[in-house]
Coordinates of C-alpha atoms in Angstrom, one line a residue:
Chain A
M1 CA 30.8 13.0 -19.0
S2 CA 29.4 13.7 -15.4
N3 CA 26.2 12.8 -14.4
P4 CA 23.8 15.7 -14.1
L5 CA 21.8 14.5 -11.5
A6 CA 24.6 13.4 -9.2
T7 CA 24.0 14.8 -5.5
Q8 CA 25.6 14.0 -2.2
I9 CA 24.4 14.1 1.2
A10 CA 27.3 13.9 3.8
D11 CA 29.4 10.9 2.5
L12 CA 26.4 9.3 0.6
K13 CA 26.7 9.2 -3.1
L14 CA 23.2 9.8 -5.1
S15 CA 23.1 9.1 -8.4
N16 CA 20.0 10.9 -9.1
P17 CA 18.0 12.8 -6.3
T18 CA 14.4 11.1 -5.7
M19 CA 14.4 9.0 -2.9
L20 CA 11.5 6.4 -1.5
A21 CA 10.0 8.9 2.1
A22 CA 9.9 6.6 5.3
G23 CA 6.6 4.9 5.9
V24 CA 5.9 4.2 2.5
L25 CA 6.4 0.4 1.6
G26 CA 9.4 -0.1 3.4
Y27 CA 8.9 -3.1 4.8
T28 CA 10.5 -5.8 2.5
G29 CA 13.6 -6.0 0.4
L30 CA 11.7 -7.1 -2.6
S31 CA 9.2 -4.4 -2.8
M32 CA 12.3 -1.2 -1.9
K33 CA 14.4 -3.0 -4.9
R34 CA 11.6 -2.3 -7.3
V35 CA 11.5 1.6 -6.2
I36 CA 15.3 1.6 -7.0
E37 CA 14.6 -0.3 -10.5
S38 CA 12.1 2.3 -11.1
G39 CA 14.3 5.0 -10.8
A40 CA 14.8 6.2 -7.0
G41 CA 18.7 7.3 -6.2
A42 CA 17.9 5.8 -2.7
V43 CA 15.4 4.3 -0.4
V44 CA 14.3 4.9 3.0
T45 CA 12.9 2.0 5.0
K46 CA 9.9 2.0 7.4
S47 CA 10.7 3.4 10.5
M48 CA 12.2 0.5 12.7
G49 CA 12.5 0.4 16.5
L50 CA 13.9 -1.7 18.8
E51 CA 10.7 -4.1 19.0
P52 CA 8.3 -5.1 17.1
R53 CA 4.8 -2.7 16.9
T54 CA 1.4 -3.7 15.0
G55 CA 0.5 0.0 14.7
Y56 CA -3.2 1.4 15.0
C57 CA -6.4 -0.2 14.1
N58 CA -8.3 0.8 10.5
P59 CA -8.9 3.3 9.3
T60 CA -5.3 4.6 9.4
V61 CA -5.8 6.6 6.0
V62 CA -8.3 9.5 4.6
Q63 CA -8.1 10.9 1.3
T64 CA -9.0 14.9 1.7
D65 CA -9.9 17.5 -0.8
C66 CA -6.4 18.9 -0.7
G67 CA -4.1 16.0 0.9
L68 CA -4.0 12.3 2.3
L69 CA -4.2 11.8 6.0
N70 CA -2.7 8.8 8.0
A71 CA -2.2 7.3 11.2
M72 CA -0.2 4.1 10.8
G73 CA 1.0 4.4 14.0
L74 CA 4.9 3.3 13.5
P75 CA 3.9 -0.5 12.7
N76 CA 7.6 -2.2 12.0
P77 CA 8.8 -5.7 12.6
G78 CA 11.6 -4.1 14.8
I79 CA 15.1 -3.7 13.4
S80 CA 16.5 -7.2 14.3
H81 CA 14.3 -8.9 12.5
F82 CA 15.0 -6.5 9.1
K83 CA 18.4 -8.5 8.4
E84 CA 17.0 -11.0 6.1
E85 CA 15.3 -8.0 3.8
M86 CA 18.7 -6.3 3.5
Q87 CA 20.2 -9.5 1.7
E88 CA 18.7 -8.1 -1.7
L89 CA 19.3 -4.5 -1.4
N90 CA 23.1 -4.4 0.0
K91 CA 23.6 -6.0 -3.4
L92 CA 22.4 -2.7 -5.4
E93 CA 24.0 0.6 -5.9
A94 CA 21.3 2.7 -4.5
P95 CA 21.9 3.4 -0.5
T96 CA 19.3 1.7 1.7
I97 CA 18.6 4.8 4.5
F98 CA 17.1 3.5 8.3
S99 CA 14.6 5.4 9.5
I100 CA 14.7 5.0 13.2
Y101 CA 12.8 6.1 16.1
G102 CA 13.3 5.3 19.6
F103 CA 11.6 5.6 23.0
S104 CA 14.8 7.2 24.3
P105 CA 18.1 8.5 23.1
E106 CA 19.5 4.9 24.6
D107 CA 16.8 3.5 22.2
F108 CA 17.7 5.6 18.9
A109 CA 21.6 4.8 19.7
E110 CA 21.1 0.8 20.1
V111 CA 18.8 0.8 16.9
A112 CA 20.9 3.1 14.9
K113 CA 23.7 0.3 15.7
I114 CA 22.1 -2.7 14.7
A115 CA 21.1 -0.8 11.4
V116 CA 24.2 0.0 10.5
E117 CA 25.5 -3.6 11.3
I118 CA 22.9 -5.0 8.7
G119 CA 23.8 -2.9 6.1
A120 CA 22.1 0.6 6.5
A121 CA 24.2 3.4 4.4
A122 CA 22.9 6.0 6.7
V123 CA 20.0 6.7 9.1
E124 CA 17.5 9.0 9.5
L125 CA 16.2 9.9 12.6
N126 CA 12.4 9.8 12.9
V127 CA 11.8 13.1 15.7
S128 CA 8.8 13.8 13.6
C129 CA 6.1 11.9 13.5
P130 CA 3.1 13.6 14.4
H131 CA 0.9 10.9 15.8
V132 CA 2.8 8.5 18.4
K133 CA 3.1 9.9 22.0
K134 CA 6.8 10.1 23.5
V135 CA 8.4 9.0 20.1
G136 CA 8.3 11.5 16.7
A137 CA 7.2 15.0 17.0
Q138 CA 7.5 15.2 20.6
V139 CA 11.0 14.4 20.6
G140 CA 11.7 16.6 17.3
S141 CA 10.4 19.9 19.2
D142 CA 12.4 19.7 21.9
P143 CA 16.1 20.9 21.2
S144 CA 17.9 19.5 24.2
L145 CA 16.5 16.0 24.0
L146 CA 17.0 16.3 20.2
M147 CA 20.6 17.2 20.4
E148 CA 21.2 14.3 22.9
I149 CA 19.8 11.4 20.8
V150 CA 21.9 13.2 17.9
K151 CA 25.2 12.9 20.0
R152 CA 24.1 9.5 21.2
V153 CA 23.3 8.2 17.7
Q154 CA 26.8 10.0 16.2
N155 CA 28.8 8.1 19.0
Q156 CA 27.7 4.8 17.8
I157 CA 27.7 4.6 14.3
D158 CA 30.5 6.3 11.7
K159 CA 27.6 6.6 9.1
P160 CA 25.9 9.7 8.2
V161 CA 23.2 10.9 10.6
I162 CA 20.0 12.6 9.1
V163 CA 17.3 14.3 11.3
K164 CA 13.5 14.7 9.8
L165 CA 11.8 17.4 11.0
T166 CA 8.6 18.0 11.9
P167 CA 7.0 21.6 10.6
N168 CA 4.5 21.0 13.8
V169 CA 6.7 23.5 15.7
T170 CA 6.7 27.6 16.0
D171 CA 10.6 27.5 14.8
I172 CA 11.9 24.7 12.5
T173 CA 15.4 26.7 12.2
E174 CA 15.9 26.4 15.8
I175 CA 15.4 22.9 16.1
A176 CA 17.5 22.3 12.5
Q177 CA 20.6 24.5 14.0
A178 CA 20.0 21.9 17.6
A179 CA 20.5 19.1 15.3
Q180 CA 23.4 20.4 13.5
K181 CA 24.9 21.5 16.8
A182 CA 24.8 18.2 18.1
G183 CA 26.6 16.7 15.0
A184 CA 23.8 15.8 12.7
D185 CA 25.1 15.4 9.2
A186 CA 21.9 16.3 7.1
I187 CA 18.2 17.5 7.7
C188 CA 15.2 16.4 6.0
A189 CA 12.6 18.6 5.8
I190 CA 9.6 17.9 6.7
N191 CA 7.3 15.0 7.8
T192 CA 3.5 15.3 7.7
V193 CA 1.3 17.9 9.4
K194 CA -0.9 17.0 12.1
A195 CA -4.4 17.1 11.0
M196 CA -7.7 15.4 11.1
A197 CA -10.8 14.5 9.6
I198 CA -14.4 14.2 11.0
D199 CA -17.1 12.0 8.9
P200 CA -20.5 14.3 9.2
E201 CA -22.6 11.2 8.6
T202 CA -21.4 9.1 11.7
C203 CA -20.0 12.6 13.4
K204 CA -16.8 10.2 14.4
P205 CA -13.0 11.2 13.6
I206 CA -12.3 8.7 10.7
L207 CA -9.1 8.0 11.7
A208 CA -9.1 5.2 14.4
N209 CA -6.3 7.1 15.9
K210 CA -8.2 10.5 15.5
Y211 CA -5.5 12.5 15.0
G212 CA -3.0 11.8 11.8
G213 CA -0.3 13.3 9.3
L214 CA -1.7 15.2 6.2
S215 CA 0.5 14.7 2.9
G216 CA 0.5 15.4 -0.4
P217 CA 0.3 18.8 -2.8
A218 CA -1.7 20.3 0.5
I219 CA 2.0 20.2 2.1
K220 CA 4.3 21.2 -0.8
P221 CA 4.5 25.3 0.4
V222 CA 4.9 24.6 3.6
G223 CA 8.0 22.2 3.1
V224 CA 9.2 24.5 0.2
R225 CA 9.2 27.6 3.4
C226 CA 10.6 25.0 6.0
V227 CA 13.4 24.4 3.5
Y228 CA 14.1 28.0 2.1
D229 CA 14.0 28.9 5.9
I230 CA 16.5 25.7 7.2
Y231 CA 18.8 27.0 4.5
D232 CA 19.8 30.0 5.5
A233 CA 20.1 28.8 9.2
V234 CA 22.3 25.5 8.8
D235 CA 25.6 24.3 6.6
I236 CA 24.3 20.8 6.2
P237 CA 22.7 19.5 3.7
I238 CA 19.2 19.8 3.2
I239 CA 16.7 16.7 2.0
G240 CA 13.5 18.3 0.9
C241 CA 10.3 16.3 1.4
G242 CA 6.0 17.2 1.6
G243 CA 3.6 16.8 -1.7
I244 CA 6.5 16.4 -4.1
S245 CA 4.3 15.1 -7.1
N246 CA 5.9 16.2 -10.2
W247 CA 9.6 17.6 -11.7
Q248 CA 8.1 21.3 -11.2
D249 CA 8.2 20.5 -7.6
A250 CA 11.2 19.0 -7.3
V251 CA 12.9 21.9 -8.9
E252 CA 11.0 24.2 -6.5
Y253 CA 12.4 22.2 -3.2
L254 CA 15.8 22.4 -5.3
L255 CA 15.8 26.2 -5.2
A256 CA 15.0 26.6 -2.6
G257 CA 17.9 24.8 -1.1
A258 CA 17.1 21.0 -0.8
C259 CA 20.0 18.3 -2.6
A260 CA 17.9 15.8 -2.5
L261 CA 14.4 15.0 -2.6
Q262 CA 11.7 12.2 -1.0
I263 CA 8.6 11.1 -2.6
G264 CA 6.1 9.3 -0.8
T265 CA 2.5 9.9 -1.5
A266 CA 2.7 10.2 -5.1
I267 CA 3.2 6.8 -5.5
A268 CA -0.6 6.0 -4.4
F269 CA -1.8 8.5 -7.3
Q270 CA 0.7 8.2 -9.8
D271 CA 2.6 4.7 -9.0
I272 CA 6.1 3.7 -8.6
T273 CA 7.0 5.5 -12.0
V274 CA 6.8 8.7 -10.3
F275 CA 10.5 8.6 -10.0
K276 CA 11.4 8.1 -13.5
S277 CA 8.8 11.3 -14.6
V278 CA 10.6 13.2 -12.0
T279 CA 14.2 12.6 -12.4
D280 CA 13.1 12.8 -16.6
G281 CA 11.7 16.1 -15.7
I282 CA 14.9 17.7 -13.7
T283 CA 17.0 16.6 -16.7
N284 CA 14.9 18.3 -19.3
Y285 CA 14.7 21.5 -16.7
L286 CA 19.0 21.7 -16.5
E287 CA 19.3 21.4 -20.3
H288 CA 16.5 24.0 -21.0
K289 CA 17.6 26.5 -18.7
G290 CA 21.1 25.8 -19.7
F291 CA 22.5 24.4 -16.1
N292 CA 25.4 21.6 -16.2
N293 CA 24.2 20.0 -13.0
I294 CA 21.5 20.3 -10.3
K295 CA 24.3 21.7 -8.0
D296 CA 23.7 24.5 -10.1
I297 CA 20.2 25.2 -8.9
I298 CA 20.5 24.2 -5.2
G299 CA 19.5 27.3 -3.2
L300 CA 19.3 29.2 -5.8
A301 CA 16.4 31.2 -5.1
H302 CA 17.7 33.2 -2.4
E303 CA 20.0 34.7 -4.7
M304 CA 17.6 36.4 -6.2
Chain B
M1 CA 9.3 20.3 -21.0
Q2 CA 7.3 17.1 -20.3
A3 CA 3.6 17.2 -20.4
H4 CA 1.8 15.8 -17.3
S5 CA -2.0 16.5 -18.5
H6 CA -2.4 12.6 -18.9
K7 CA -1.6 11.8 -15.5
C8 CA -4.0 14.4 -14.3
S9 CA -7.4 12.5 -15.2
H10 CA -6.2 9.1 -13.8
K11 CA -4.7 10.9 -10.7
S12 CA -8.2 12.4 -10.0
S13 CA -10.1 9.2 -10.6
I14 CA -8.0 7.7 -7.9
E15 CA -8.8 10.3 -5.3
S16 CA -12.2 10.4 -5.8
A17 CA -12.6 6.7 -5.3
N18 CA -10.3 6.7 -2.6
R19 CA -12.8 9.4 -0.7
M20 CA -14.7 7.9 2.3
R21 CA -18.5 7.7 1.3
T22 CA -20.8 6.5 3.8
V23 CA -24.0 4.7 2.3
E24 CA -27.0 3.6 3.8
L25 CA -27.6 -0.1 3.7
L26 CA -30.5 -0.9 0.9
E27 CA -30.9 -4.9 1.9
V28 CA -29.3 -7.1 4.2
K29 CA -29.5 -10.7 2.9
E30 CA -28.5 -13.8 4.8
E31 CA -26.7 -16.0 2.7
N32 CA -26.0 -18.8 4.9
C33 CA -25.5 -19.4 8.7
T34 CA -22.5 -16.9 8.9
T35 CA -22.9 -15.1 5.5
K36 CA -24.8 -11.8 4.4
T37 CA -24.7 -10.2 1.3
L38 CA -25.0 -6.4 2.2
T39 CA -27.0 -4.3 -0.4
F40 CA -26.2 -0.2 -0.9
Q41 CA -25.9 2.1 -3.6
D42 CA -23.0 4.0 -4.7
Q43 CA -22.1 6.0 -7.8
I44 CA -18.5 5.4 -8.1
C45 CA -18.9 1.4 -7.5
K46 CA -21.2 1.2 -10.8
L47 CA -18.0 1.5 -12.9
A48 CA -16.1 -1.6 -11.0
E49 CA -14.8 -4.4 -12.4
P50 CA -15.3 -7.9 -10.9
G51 CA -12.3 -8.8 -8.6
Q52 CA -11.9 -5.2 -7.6
F53 CA -12.4 -4.5 -3.7
L54 CA -13.4 -1.6 -1.3
M55 CA -12.3 -0.8 2.1
V56 CA -15.3 -0.7 4.1
W57 CA -15.5 1.2 7.2
I58 CA -17.3 -0.5 10.3
P59 CA -17.4 3.5 12.1
G60 CA -16.1 3.1 15.7
V61 CA -14.9 -0.6 14.7
D62 CA -12.5 -1.2 11.9
E63 CA -11.6 -0.9 8.0
I64 CA -11.4 -4.1 6.6
P65 CA -10.8 -5.1 2.4
I66 CA -13.8 -7.0 1.0
S67 CA -14.4 -7.7 -2.5
L68 CA -17.8 -6.6 -4.4
S69 CA -20.1 -9.8 -4.8
G70 CA -22.4 -7.3 -7.3
I71 CA -22.1 -4.4 -9.5
R72 CA -24.9 -3.2 -11.5
C73 CA -24.9 -0.3 -13.8
D74 CA -27.5 1.9 -11.7
G75 CA -25.1 1.7 -8.6
V76 CA -26.5 -1.1 -6.7
T77 CA -23.5 -2.7 -5.2
S78 CA -23.3 -5.6 -3.3
I79 CA -20.6 -7.0 -0.7
T80 CA -20.3 -10.6 0.9
V81 CA -19.1 -11.0 4.6
N82 CA -18.7 -14.2 6.3
A83 CA -18.7 -13.4 9.9
V84 CA -15.3 -14.6 10.8
G85 CA -13.6 -11.6 12.9
D86 CA -14.8 -9.1 15.2
A87 CA -15.1 -6.4 12.4
T88 CA -17.2 -8.7 10.0
R89 CA -19.2 -10.3 12.9
V90 CA -20.5 -6.3 13.5
L91 CA -20.9 -5.8 10.1
N92 CA -22.7 -9.1 10.0
Q93 CA -25.4 -7.5 12.7
K94 CA -26.0 -4.3 10.5
K95 CA -29.6 -3.8 9.7
K96 CA -31.4 -2.4 6.5
G97 CA -31.0 1.5 6.8
E98 CA -27.9 1.4 9.0
I99 CA -24.8 3.5 7.7
I100 CA -21.7 2.1 7.0
G101 CA -18.6 3.7 5.0
I102 CA -16.9 2.9 1.7
R103 CA -13.5 3.4 0.0
G104 CA -12.8 2.2 -3.5
P105 CA -13.5 0.4 -5.5
F106 CA -9.4 -0.4 -5.8
G107 CA -6.9 -2.9 -7.0
K108 CA -7.1 -4.6 -10.4
G109 CA -9.6 -7.3 -11.2
F110 CA -10.6 -9.9 -13.4
V111 CA -10.2 -10.1 -17.3
P112 CA -13.3 -11.9 -19.1
V113 CA -12.0 -14.0 -22.1
K114 CA -13.2 -16.1 -24.8
G115 CA -13.6 -19.8 -24.5
N116 CA -13.9 -22.8 -21.9
V117 CA -13.6 -21.2 -18.4
M118 CA -13.4 -22.5 -14.6
V119 CA -14.4 -20.5 -12.0
I120 CA -13.5 -21.5 -8.5
G121 CA -14.6 -20.1 -5.3
G122 CA -13.7 -21.4 -2.1
G123 CA -16.3 -20.4 0.8
T124 CA -17.0 -16.7 0.5
G125 CA -14.6 -16.1 -2.3
L126 CA -17.3 -17.2 -4.4
G127 CA -18.5 -13.5 -3.6
P128 CA -16.2 -11.8 -6.4
M129 CA -17.1 -14.8 -8.8
M130 CA -20.2 -13.6 -9.1
P131 CA -20.1 -10.3 -11.3
L132 CA -17.5 -12.4 -12.8
T133 CA -19.9 -14.9 -14.0
E134 CA -22.4 -11.9 -15.2
K135 CA -19.6 -11.3 -17.5
L136 CA -18.6 -14.4 -18.7
V137 CA -21.6 -15.3 -20.1
E138 CA -21.4 -12.8 -22.6
T139 CA -17.5 -13.9 -23.5
A140 CA -17.2 -17.4 -22.8
S141 CA -18.2 -20.2 -24.8
K142 CA -18.2 -22.7 -21.4
I143 CA -18.4 -21.6 -18.0
T144 CA -17.6 -24.6 -15.4
V145 CA -18.7 -23.1 -11.6
M146 CA -17.0 -24.8 -8.7
S147 CA -18.0 -23.9 -5.4
G148 CA -15.5 -25.9 -2.7
V149 CA -17.1 -25.7 1.0
K150 CA -16.7 -27.6 4.2
C151 CA -20.1 -28.7 4.6
Q152 CA -23.8 -28.0 3.0
D153 CA -24.7 -25.4 5.5
N154 CA -21.8 -23.1 4.2
L155 CA -23.0 -22.9 0.6
L156 CA -23.6 -19.9 -1.1
F157 CA -25.5 -18.3 -4.1
L158 CA -26.7 -21.4 -5.9
D159 CA -30.0 -19.9 -7.4
R160 CA -27.9 -16.8 -8.6
I161 CA -25.7 -19.2 -10.2
A162 CA -28.6 -21.0 -11.4
K163 CA -30.1 -18.0 -12.7
L164 CA -26.8 -16.9 -14.7
L165 CA -26.3 -20.2 -16.1
C166 CA -29.7 -21.4 -17.3
D167 CA -29.0 -19.9 -21.0
V168 CA -25.3 -20.9 -21.7
N169 CA -23.0 -23.8 -22.3
S170 CA -22.5 -24.2 -18.3
E171 CA -21.7 -26.4 -15.5
T172 CA -21.9 -26.1 -11.9
I173 CA -20.0 -28.3 -9.4
C174 CA -20.1 -28.1 -6.3
T175 CA -18.1 -29.9 -3.0
T176 CA -18.0 -30.4 0.3
E177 CA -15.5 -31.4 2.6
D178 CA -17.9 -33.5 4.7
G179 CA -19.6 -35.1 1.6
S180 CA -22.9 -33.3 3.2
Y181 CA -23.6 -32.1 -0.4
G182 CA -22.0 -32.6 -4.2
F183 CA -18.7 -34.5 -4.5
E184 CA -17.2 -35.3 -1.0
G185 CA -13.7 -33.7 -0.6
L186 CA -11.7 -30.6 -2.0
V187 CA -12.9 -28.5 -4.9
T188 CA -9.1 -29.0 -6.5
S189 CA -9.7 -32.8 -6.8
Q190 CA -12.5 -31.8 -9.4
L191 CA -10.4 -29.5 -10.8
E192 CA -8.0 -32.1 -11.7
K193 CA -10.4 -34.5 -13.4
K194 CA -11.5 -31.3 -15.7
L195 CA -8.1 -30.5 -16.5
A196 CA -7.3 -34.3 -17.7
N197 CA -10.4 -34.4 -19.6
E198 CA -11.2 -30.9 -21.2
K199 CA -9.2 -28.3 -22.7
V200 CA -9.4 -25.2 -20.3
D201 CA -8.7 -21.5 -21.7
M202 CA -8.8 -20.0 -18.5
I203 CA -9.4 -20.4 -14.4
Y204 CA -10.3 -17.7 -12.1
T205 CA -10.0 -18.5 -8.3
C206 CA -10.7 -16.7 -5.4
G207 CA -10.6 -18.6 -1.5
P208 CA -8.3 -19.5 0.8
E209 CA -4.5 -19.4 -0.1
P210 CA -3.6 -22.7 0.0
M211 CA -6.8 -23.7 -2.2
M212 CA -5.6 -21.1 -4.9
Y213 CA -2.1 -22.4 -4.6
H214 CA -2.8 -26.1 -5.4
V215 CA -5.3 -24.5 -8.6
F216 CA -2.1 -22.7 -9.5
R217 CA -0.1 -26.1 -9.1
L218 CA -2.8 -27.8 -11.1
A219 CA -2.7 -25.2 -13.5
E220 CA 1.0 -24.8 -14.3
Q221 CA 0.9 -28.8 -14.9
Y222 CA -1.8 -28.9 -17.1
N223 CA -0.2 -25.3 -18.8
V224 CA -3.7 -23.7 -18.4
P225 CA -3.6 -19.5 -17.4
V226 CA -4.8 -18.4 -14.0
Q227 CA -6.1 -15.5 -12.6
A228 CA -6.3 -15.7 -8.7
S229 CA -7.5 -12.8 -6.0
L230 CA -5.5 -12.9 -3.5
E231 CA -5.9 -11.6 0.4
R232 CA -3.8 -9.7 2.7
I233 CA -3.8 -7.4 5.2
M234 CA -4.6 -4.1 4.1
R235 CA -4.2 -0.6 5.5
C236 CA -4.1 2.0 2.8
G237 CA -5.4 0.2 -0.3
I238 CA -3.8 2.6 -2.7
G239 CA 0.0 1.1 -3.1
L240 CA 1.4 2.9 -0.3
C241 CA 1.5 1.6 3.1
G242 CA 3.3 -1.5 2.1
S243 CA 1.0 -4.2 4.3
C244 CA -0.1 -6.0 1.5
V245 CA 3.2 -6.9 -0.5
I246 CA 4.4 -10.4 -1.5
G247 CA 7.5 -10.3 -3.4
E248 CA 7.3 -7.1 -5.1
I249 CA 4.1 -6.9 -5.8
R250 CA 1.4 -4.5 -4.0
V251 CA -1.6 -6.9 -3.3
C252 CA -3.8 -3.4 -2.9
K253 CA -2.5 -2.1 -6.5
D254 CA -1.4 -4.6 -8.3
G255 CA -3.8 -7.2 -7.3
P256 CA -5.6 -8.4 -5.9
V257 CA -6.2 -10.6 -9.0
L258 CA -2.8 -11.9 -10.1
T259 CA -1.9 -13.7 -13.4
S260 CA -0.2 -16.8 -13.6
E261 CA 3.2 -14.8 -14.9
Q262 CA 2.6 -12.7 -11.8
L263 CA 2.1 -15.6 -9.5
R264 CA 5.1 -17.1 -11.0
R265 CA 7.3 -14.2 -9.6
I266 CA 6.2 -14.7 -6.5
K267 CA 6.2 -18.1 -6.3
D268 CA 9.0 -18.2 -2.9
E269 CA 6.1 -16.3 -1.2
F270 CA 2.5 -17.5 -2.6
G271 CA 0.9 -20.1 -0.7
K272 CA 3.9 -19.9 2.3
S273 CA 4.3 -16.7 3.6
R274 CA 2.8 -13.4 4.3
L275 CA 3.3 -10.1 6.7
D276 CA 1.6 -9.9 9.6
W277 CA 0.2 -6.4 11.4
T278 CA 3.7 -5.8 12.4
G279 CA 5.3 -6.1 8.8
K280 CA 7.2 -9.8 9.6
K281 CA 7.3 -12.2 6.9
V282 CA 5.0 -15.2 8.7
K283 CA 4.3 -18.6 7.9
Q284 CA 0.7 -19.0 6.3

């Protein structure tokens, strides 16, 4: 009997649609292995660049009424140092996707090449981090620069290239179309929403970096809207991300047009068991509604 | 359809503990030449377990993890801080009436047991052992508190320990590396003597990791269970960022207090390596 939760992003086959979102855990092989063993269909590493980065000073995380704000500053040991961590992950069936960033198209291509050499099943281009200048959202809101990056990475590797988009743009479909035109294999939408928090007692911004990215339930409606719009604008697969905390959120993204889902912030509040509760919930939903598999519901909200 | 109601109360309690609260310092007490105890009022902290920690915000400077050294049912809470870095130095210069920010309490704390227990603190690691000992006087049949420091000037909480243990079957052992007070040498030498002569039911420890690693090895040798409070770089405090992972364990969420079983699972890294600020594994 075929697996009703099986899904595919370009050549990448997943036993279920849930994935660990970039930036969460993702430093070590063993911590990501635990996420896979807890039920995730794939994991995405911390965003890695050519050189090590220490990230920003604390505070790097703020809880707000409606979501979690963070500005870590892309801390990572540098792509080459990650080889050792891949030893355990390469043995597992669930794929490891490398989130990568760079300060130039050449950087992106170089990091992508090393990522694939050490075992990346796909790369996810972080062109959407809202709080690090010259990389991230500045790149992801410039269609011509984004196209150059995607083309260079595509020329360098033969694994799927996923582009993770920022919602902090006027028209996300324009950026998604640029990514598709340049040869991207899939889109991931969305990264965090640029935001900040100020403490009334001390009158200071709380994050050391002042600005951060808002994640969690607050941004789910924004993410669902972006996925819905992108689904109409491109022909490549979309990975939904942003505020997925339970199976209902997951189903909403699937109905909007996502074929896979990334989960991050919910891990803090429900622990790593969230992957299993989401996949169990999707299975129950499919049975209850009489669908054979998740492919039957991807983008279904567009037919209404 | 699945029910999710049981998740909601858990989720909201973590979310509310994770809210940054600013608190006014009620008292700043000098414990020794480099260490101070800062006291403040916080209603969420009154529910803390011994061994849990706070993320302490020093506005304009940093936010650092510190274990609770005092937990009271009226919400009067304390942290004990050794001035070893920029953040702790600024924190220790704070005066009564000044403001700090706190998030937490986070993580899993010590579980008090019955029987003959050893409580071992290395340096400021004795801090979280104070609220633990307050609980243990209710449960344990005998408590031995061991405090290991470099020299007499680094000793902490002697009066507090004496007052806590005055009415129970107990013993207090101090060691100094230079022999200026109590036994000369490392606290682990005294632990080994105890283990060779007494049936011990639980060892609790917090302090420098080489010390705790030695405690763990001795405990394994004598088949005694351990609860050890580990320290790592922490950013989020809620199990998300991964800065504190050791093996598959997140020290901020699965710890900071780890059991013998958990310590065995991370034996390749415990006492040997840790992640630096870039997430790279480096030797201890």
